[in-house]
Amino acid sequence: MTQWLLDRTFHTSSGDEVRWAVLGEDRAAPPVVLLHGTPFSSYVWRGVARALAARHRVFVWDMPGYGASQQRAGQDVTLGAQARVFGELLAHWELTGDRTPPAVVAHDFGGCVALRAHLLHGARCSRLALVDPVALAPWGSPTYRLLGAHAEVFGRLPPPLHRAMVREYVSSASHQGLHPDVRERLVEPWCTEQGQPAFYRQIAQNDQRFTDEVQGRYGRIDLPTLVCWGAQDSWIPLAKGRELASLIPGARLHVVEGAGHLVQEDAPAELTAALASFLGAGG
């Protein structure tokens, strides 16, 4: 259940080391890129990625500051920086230029990263699936804002107290309840000497301005778009999903009953089926 290895490395223009992997044996298969959110990693896409790899070439990566990728003091892990890294990776993967652009599937703040890359930086994609994305104001719970406002203080918490807090925070993203092994795999990167300050750093650096800069442009999206949402998402309510789908021309909303914010963990079979249908049958 917990086996997941990103076996390749990319160095960004800012000097960060990003870990990534590609699944799928057929190099001619249509490409798909999966983006994770916070405080997660590509690990949440493991089941979906393996299933989609039967008919697609699937690219997964951990954003700088997350999962297996580099964490360091002074690191720029803003949503703006992540969107630029995403563009660099698309070029590294040779998914730009005259080649067929990839389909993009993005969860949580990965949605903002994908939207910024497409709308502000011209990143091409063939179709877009947004899964419970951070995309519309207002966002950021009182707890999230408190942690971000006092990142240095929380970064000095005793490690056991920090681990307990992160464990509860991650667990709250699931409506069904996370398997203990899955929960610990998601928590562990934040509980090392580098990981603890990195957890609070990424919260402190991100705020609503990164979605404010693109929210008014959603009406310009001119590609097949699927919005998937967990009906029981307690982090970002379903009403935001309905609003987002109404702002993107032709977007289709797929509601996943019984799922919270981590739809990948709460309803993996239904989410995989919805994405496979969208990617393979023209949306």
Tab-separated table of C-alpha atoms in Angstrom:
chain	number	residue	atom	x	y	z
A	1	MET	CA	0.000	0.000	0.000
A	2	THR	CA	2.785	2.445	0.845
A	3	GLN	CA	5.194	1.536	-1.977
A	4	TRP	CA	5.782	4.554	-4.199
A	5	LEU	CA	9.104	5.592	-5.672
A	6	LEU	CA	9.997	8.669	-7.715
A	7	ASP	CA	13.160	7.439	-9.388
A	8	ARG	CA	14.180	10.481	-11.461
A	9	THR	CA	15.584	13.900	-10.605
A	10	PHE	CA	15.216	17.332	-12.202
A	11	HIS	CA	17.052	20.466	-11.116
A	12	THR	CA	14.991	23.625	-11.458
A	13	SER	CA	16.309	27.004	-12.598
A	14	SER	CA	16.289	28.083	-8.938
A	15	GLY	CA	18.499	25.128	-7.975
A	16	ASP	CA	15.891	22.935	-6.300
A	17	GLU	CA	15.925	19.179	-6.738
A	18	VAL	CA	12.585	17.772	-7.861
A	19	ARG	CA	11.818	14.061	-7.814
A	20	TRP	CA	9.567	12.644	-10.532
A	21	ALA	CA	8.589	9.435	-12.300
A	22	VAL	CA	6.789	8.304	-15.429
A	23	LEU	CA	4.433	5.329	-15.634
A	24	GLY	CA	3.380	3.546	-18.829
A	25	GLU	CA	5.449	1.490	-21.229
A	26	ASP	CA	4.136	2.970	-24.478
A	27	ARG	CA	6.080	6.149	-25.249
A	28	ALA	CA	3.544	6.980	-27.968
A	29	ALA	CA	0.602	6.867	-25.560
A	30	PRO	CA	-1.135	10.177	-24.837
A	31	PRO	CA	0.595	11.977	-21.949
A	32	VAL	CA	-1.070	12.852	-18.658
A	33	VAL	CA	0.476	14.908	-15.854
A	34	LEU	CA	-0.783	14.602	-12.265
A	35	LEU	CA	-0.358	17.475	-9.786
A	36	HIS	CA	-0.738	17.069	-6.030
A	37	GLY	CA	-1.738	19.648	-3.411
A	38	THR	CA	-0.840	20.521	0.167
A	39	PRO	CA	0.198	19.082	2.540
A	40	PHE	CA	0.394	16.019	0.319
A	41	SER	CA	2.644	14.632	-2.423
A	42	SER	CA	2.344	12.574	-5.596
A	43	TYR	CA	1.778	9.592	-3.316
A	44	VAL	CA	-1.944	10.397	-3.222
A	45	TRP	CA	-2.077	9.692	-6.979
A	46	ARG	CA	-0.424	6.251	-6.796
A	47	GLY	CA	-3.535	4.172	-7.526
A	48	VAL	CA	-4.947	6.516	-10.153
A	49	ALA	CA	-1.558	6.830	-11.859
A	50	ARG	CA	-1.070	3.073	-12.108
A	51	ALA	CA	-4.565	2.597	-13.513
A	52	LEU	CA	-4.254	5.383	-16.095
A	53	ALA	CA	-0.841	4.046	-17.175
A	54	ALA	CA	-2.599	1.195	-18.980
A	55	ARG	CA	-3.543	3.623	-21.764
A	56	HIS	CA	-1.511	6.754	-21.040
A	57	ARG	CA	2.030	7.863	-20.318
A	58	VAL	CA	1.614	9.270	-16.806
A	59	PHE	CA	4.006	11.834	-15.317
A	60	VAL	CA	4.046	12.400	-11.543
A	61	TRP	CA	6.223	14.706	-9.455
A	62	ASP	CA	6.652	16.069	-5.965
A	63	MET	CA	6.725	19.852	-5.953
A	64	PRO	CA	9.742	21.599	-4.394
A	65	GLY	CA	9.348	21.455	-0.619
A	66	TYR	CA	7.038	18.412	-0.714
A	67	GLY	CA	7.327	14.644	-0.485
A	68	ALA	CA	10.628	13.315	-1.819
A	69	SER	CA	11.709	16.619	-3.363
A	70	GLN	CA	14.172	19.000	-1.755
A	71	GLN	CA	13.262	21.003	1.349
A	72	ARG	CA	15.581	23.840	2.383
A	73	ALA	CA	15.643	27.088	4.298
A	74	GLY	CA	14.808	30.125	2.192
A	75	GLN	CA	13.116	28.000	-0.465
A	76	ASP	CA	10.489	29.655	-2.680
A	77	VAL	CA	7.508	27.308	-2.551
A	78	THR	CA	4.809	29.812	-3.457
A	79	LEU	CA	2.100	28.824	-5.905
A	80	GLY	CA	3.694	31.238	-8.338
A	81	ALA	CA	7.047	29.457	-8.106
A	82	GLN	CA	5.430	26.020	-8.417
A	83	ALA	CA	3.690	27.093	-11.642
A	84	ARG	CA	7.035	28.146	-13.105
A	85	VAL	CA	8.621	24.817	-12.100
A	86	PHE	CA	5.696	23.008	-13.727
A	87	GLY	CA	6.466	24.821	-16.987
A	88	GLU	CA	10.134	23.854	-16.721
A	89	LEU	CA	9.190	20.222	-16.205
A	90	LEU	CA	6.870	20.218	-19.224
A	91	ALA	CA	9.824	21.367	-21.323
A	92	HIS	CA	12.120	18.777	-19.706
A	93	TRP	CA	9.577	16.056	-20.479
A	94	GLU	CA	9.373	17.327	-24.078
A	95	LEU	CA	5.646	18.021	-23.741
A	96	THR	CA	5.827	21.519	-25.205
A	97	GLY	CA	6.245	23.013	-28.673
A	98	ASP	CA	4.673	21.145	-31.579
A	99	ARG	CA	4.127	17.960	-29.619
A	100	THR	CA	0.662	16.903	-28.531
A	101	PRO	CA	0.100	18.724	-25.232
A	102	PRO	CA	-0.595	16.619	-22.173
A	103	ALA	CA	-3.819	16.271	-20.291
A	104	VAL	CA	-3.457	17.753	-16.803
A	105	VAL	CA	-5.114	16.395	-13.661
A	106	ALA	CA	-4.660	18.578	-10.592
A	107	HIS	CA	-5.767	18.290	-6.967
A	108	ASP	CA	-6.082	20.953	-4.252
A	109	PHE	CA	-3.520	23.745	-4.745
A	110	GLY	CA	-2.175	21.792	-7.709
A	111	GLY	CA	-5.276	23.186	-9.387
A	112	CYS	CA	-4.024	26.722	-8.840
A	113	VAL	CA	-0.570	25.719	-10.103
A	114	ALA	CA	-2.043	24.250	-13.297
A	115	LEU	CA	-4.378	27.196	-13.842
A	116	ARG	CA	-1.584	29.733	-13.355
A	117	ALA	CA	0.730	27.833	-15.702
A	118	HIS	CA	-1.962	27.726	-18.385
A	119	LEU	CA	-3.482	31.193	-18.009
A	120	LEU	CA	-0.417	33.255	-17.077
A	121	HIS	CA	2.496	31.369	-18.629
A	122	GLY	CA	0.917	29.829	-21.711
A	123	ALA	CA	1.425	26.192	-20.745
A	124	ARG	CA	-0.512	24.110	-23.251
A	125	CYS	CA	-2.705	21.194	-22.251
A	126	SER	CA	-5.192	19.092	-24.196
A	127	ARG	CA	-7.735	18.882	-21.406
A	128	LEU	CA	-7.956	19.759	-17.742
A	129	ALA	CA	-9.363	17.848	-14.768
A	130	LEU	CA	-9.554	19.735	-11.474
A	131	VAL	CA	-10.135	17.670	-8.319
A	132	ASP	CA	-11.280	19.725	-5.304
A	133	PRO	CA	-8.924	22.532	-6.399
A	134	VAL	CA	-7.857	25.700	-4.628
A	135	ALA	CA	-9.203	28.100	-7.242
A	136	LEU	CA	-11.768	30.505	-5.813
A	137	ALA	CA	-11.724	33.139	-3.074
A	138	PRO	CA	-12.042	33.037	-0.182
A	139	TRP	CA	-9.842	30.144	0.898
A	140	GLY	CA	-7.650	29.281	3.844
A	141	SER	CA	-9.200	28.208	7.142
A	142	PRO	CA	-8.571	30.151	10.370
A	143	THR	CA	-6.183	27.373	11.408
A	144	TYR	CA	-4.298	27.621	8.118
A	145	ARG	CA	-3.931	31.382	8.493
A	146	LEU	CA	-2.814	31.048	12.129
A	147	LEU	CA	-0.097	28.551	11.214
A	148	GLY	CA	1.108	30.723	8.370
A	149	ALA	CA	1.203	33.884	10.452
A	150	HIS	CA	3.393	32.242	13.102
A	151	ALA	CA	5.461	29.848	10.998
A	152	GLU	CA	8.692	30.400	12.915
A	153	VAL	CA	7.023	29.760	16.274
A	154	PHE	CA	5.283	26.558	15.155
A	155	GLY	CA	8.480	25.446	13.454
A	156	ARG	CA	10.059	25.183	16.911
A	157	LEU	CA	7.381	22.935	18.407
A	158	PRO	CA	8.677	19.776	20.106
A	159	PRO	CA	8.766	17.126	17.353
A	160	PRO	CA	6.164	14.805	18.966
A	161	LEU	CA	3.691	17.679	19.300
A	162	HIS	CA	4.367	18.766	15.712
A	163	ARG	CA	3.830	15.213	14.437
A	164	ALA	CA	0.544	14.904	16.315
A	165	MET	CA	-0.693	18.188	14.891
A	166	VAL	CA	0.264	17.298	11.309
A	167	ARG	CA	-1.303	13.866	11.711
A	168	GLU	CA	-4.625	15.385	12.751
A	169	TYR	CA	-4.443	18.001	10.006
A	170	VAL	CA	-3.821	15.432	7.262
A	171	SER	CA	-6.475	13.091	8.635
A	172	SER	CA	-9.127	15.798	8.444
A	173	ALA	CA	-8.865	15.800	4.637
A	174	SER	CA	-10.535	12.380	4.476
A	175	HIS	CA	-14.227	11.749	5.056
A	176	GLN	CA	-13.839	7.956	5.229
A	177	GLY	CA	-10.731	7.955	7.446
A	178	LEU	CA	-7.211	7.228	6.236
A	179	HIS	CA	-5.556	3.860	6.589
A	180	PRO	CA	-2.848	4.314	9.267
A	181	ASP	CA	-0.075	3.364	6.830
A	182	VAL	CA	-1.285	5.915	4.280
A	183	ARG	CA	-1.621	8.599	6.926
A	184	GLU	CA	1.913	8.051	8.190
A	185	ARG	CA	3.326	8.042	4.660
A	186	LEU	CA	1.763	11.484	4.101
A	187	VAL	CA	2.885	12.795	7.498
A	188	GLU	CA	6.479	11.525	7.488
A	189	PRO	CA	8.053	14.060	5.056
A	190	TRP	CA	6.984	16.848	7.426
A	191	CYS	CA	8.553	15.268	10.498
A	192	THR	CA	12.249	15.356	9.673
A	193	GLU	CA	14.680	18.086	10.698
A	194	GLN	CA	14.102	19.796	7.349
A	195	GLY	CA	10.459	18.822	7.077
A	196	GLN	CA	9.114	20.497	10.196
A	197	PRO	CA	10.050	24.075	9.213
A	198	ALA	CA	9.138	23.265	5.599
A	199	PHE	CA	5.579	22.434	6.654
A	200	TYR	CA	4.985	25.885	8.111
A	201	ARG	CA	7.038	27.626	5.418
A	202	GLN	CA	4.760	26.466	2.630
A	203	ILE	CA	1.702	27.699	4.518
A	204	ALA	CA	3.302	31.064	5.281
A	205	GLN	CA	4.231	31.659	1.643
A	206	ASN	CA	0.847	30.967	0.116
A	207	ASP	CA	-2.186	33.182	0.241
A	208	GLN	CA	-5.235	34.115	-1.760
A	209	ARG	CA	-3.420	36.532	-4.087
A	210	PHE	CA	-2.224	33.593	-6.177
A	211	THR	CA	-5.789	32.646	-7.084
A	212	ASP	CA	-6.960	36.269	-7.246
A	213	GLU	CA	-4.518	36.790	-10.118
A	214	VAL	CA	-6.216	34.143	-12.284
A	215	GLN	CA	-9.801	33.872	-11.030
A	216	GLY	CA	-11.051	36.532	-13.435
A	217	ARG	CA	-9.598	34.589	-16.393
A	218	TYR	CA	-11.469	31.300	-15.980
A	219	GLY	CA	-13.932	32.309	-18.672
A	220	ARG	CA	-11.039	32.232	-21.166
A	221	ILE	CA	-10.323	28.516	-20.694
A	222	ASP	CA	-10.989	26.924	-24.061
A	223	LEU	CA	-10.418	23.219	-23.588
A	224	PRO	CA	-12.408	20.271	-22.237
A	225	THR	CA	-12.595	20.649	-18.469
A	226	LEU	CA	-13.832	18.284	-15.776
A	227	VAL	CA	-14.376	19.449	-12.192
A	228	CYS	CA	-14.482	16.574	-9.675
A	229	TRP	CA	-15.531	17.235	-6.094
A	230	GLY	CA	-15.976	15.212	-2.940
A	231	ALA	CA	-19.513	15.831	-1.696
A	232	GLN	CA	-18.327	15.744	1.918
A	233	ASP	CA	-15.239	17.935	1.438
A	234	SER	CA	-14.860	19.817	4.741
A	235	TRP	CA	-11.835	21.785	3.516
A	236	ILE	CA	-13.398	23.348	0.409
A	237	PRO	CA	-17.190	22.961	0.221
A	238	LEU	CA	-18.972	21.537	-2.792
A	239	ALA	CA	-20.537	24.957	-3.441
A	240	LYS	CA	-17.093	26.082	-4.644
A	241	GLY	CA	-17.043	23.226	-7.129
A	242	ARG	CA	-20.408	24.247	-8.540
A	243	GLU	CA	-19.243	27.854	-8.783
A	244	LEU	CA	-15.997	26.919	-10.505
A	245	ALA	CA	-17.742	24.699	-13.065
A	246	SER	CA	-20.111	27.574	-13.874
A	247	LEU	CA	-17.180	29.928	-14.559
A	248	ILE	CA	-15.344	27.676	-17.057
A	249	PRO	CA	-17.097	27.446	-20.430
A	250	GLY	CA	-18.425	23.940	-21.050
A	251	ALA	CA	-16.980	22.501	-17.830
A	252	ARG	CA	-18.647	19.395	-16.441
A	253	LEU	CA	-19.033	18.799	-12.701
A	254	HIS	CA	-18.730	15.283	-11.287
A	255	VAL	CA	-19.716	14.966	-7.622
A	256	VAL	CA	-18.281	12.013	-5.678
A	257	GLU	CA	-20.601	11.032	-2.864
A	258	GLY	CA	-19.044	9.802	0.376
A	259	ALA	CA	-15.726	11.479	-0.364
A	260	GLY	CA	-13.989	14.313	1.425
A	261	HIS	CA	-11.155	16.512	0.187
A	262	LEU	CA	-8.867	13.528	-0.449
A	263	VAL	CA	-11.079	11.922	-3.069
A	264	GLN	CA	-8.128	9.773	-4.162
A	265	GLU	CA	-8.210	8.001	-0.807
A	266	ASP	CA	-11.950	8.075	-0.079
A	267	ALA	CA	-13.272	6.951	-3.470
A	268	PRO	CA	-10.351	5.850	-5.662
A	269	ALA	CA	-12.379	3.583	-7.955
A	270	GLU	CA	-15.018	6.206	-8.772
A	271	LEU	CA	-12.456	8.951	-9.268
A	272	THR	CA	-10.313	6.741	-11.523
A	273	ALA	CA	-13.340	5.776	-13.609
A	274	ALA	CA	-14.397	9.425	-14.017
A	275	LEU	CA	-10.907	10.500	-15.032
A	276	ALA	CA	-10.379	7.559	-17.397
A	277	SER	CA	-13.692	8.310	-19.125
A	278	PHE	CA	-12.865	12.000	-19.423
A	279	LEU	CA	-9.345	11.411	-20.716
A	280	GLY	CA	-10.287	8.675	-23.142
A	281	ALA	CA	-13.718	9.597	-24.444
A	282	GLY	CA	-13.360	13.299	-25.168
A	283	GLY	CA	-14.826	14.617	-21.925
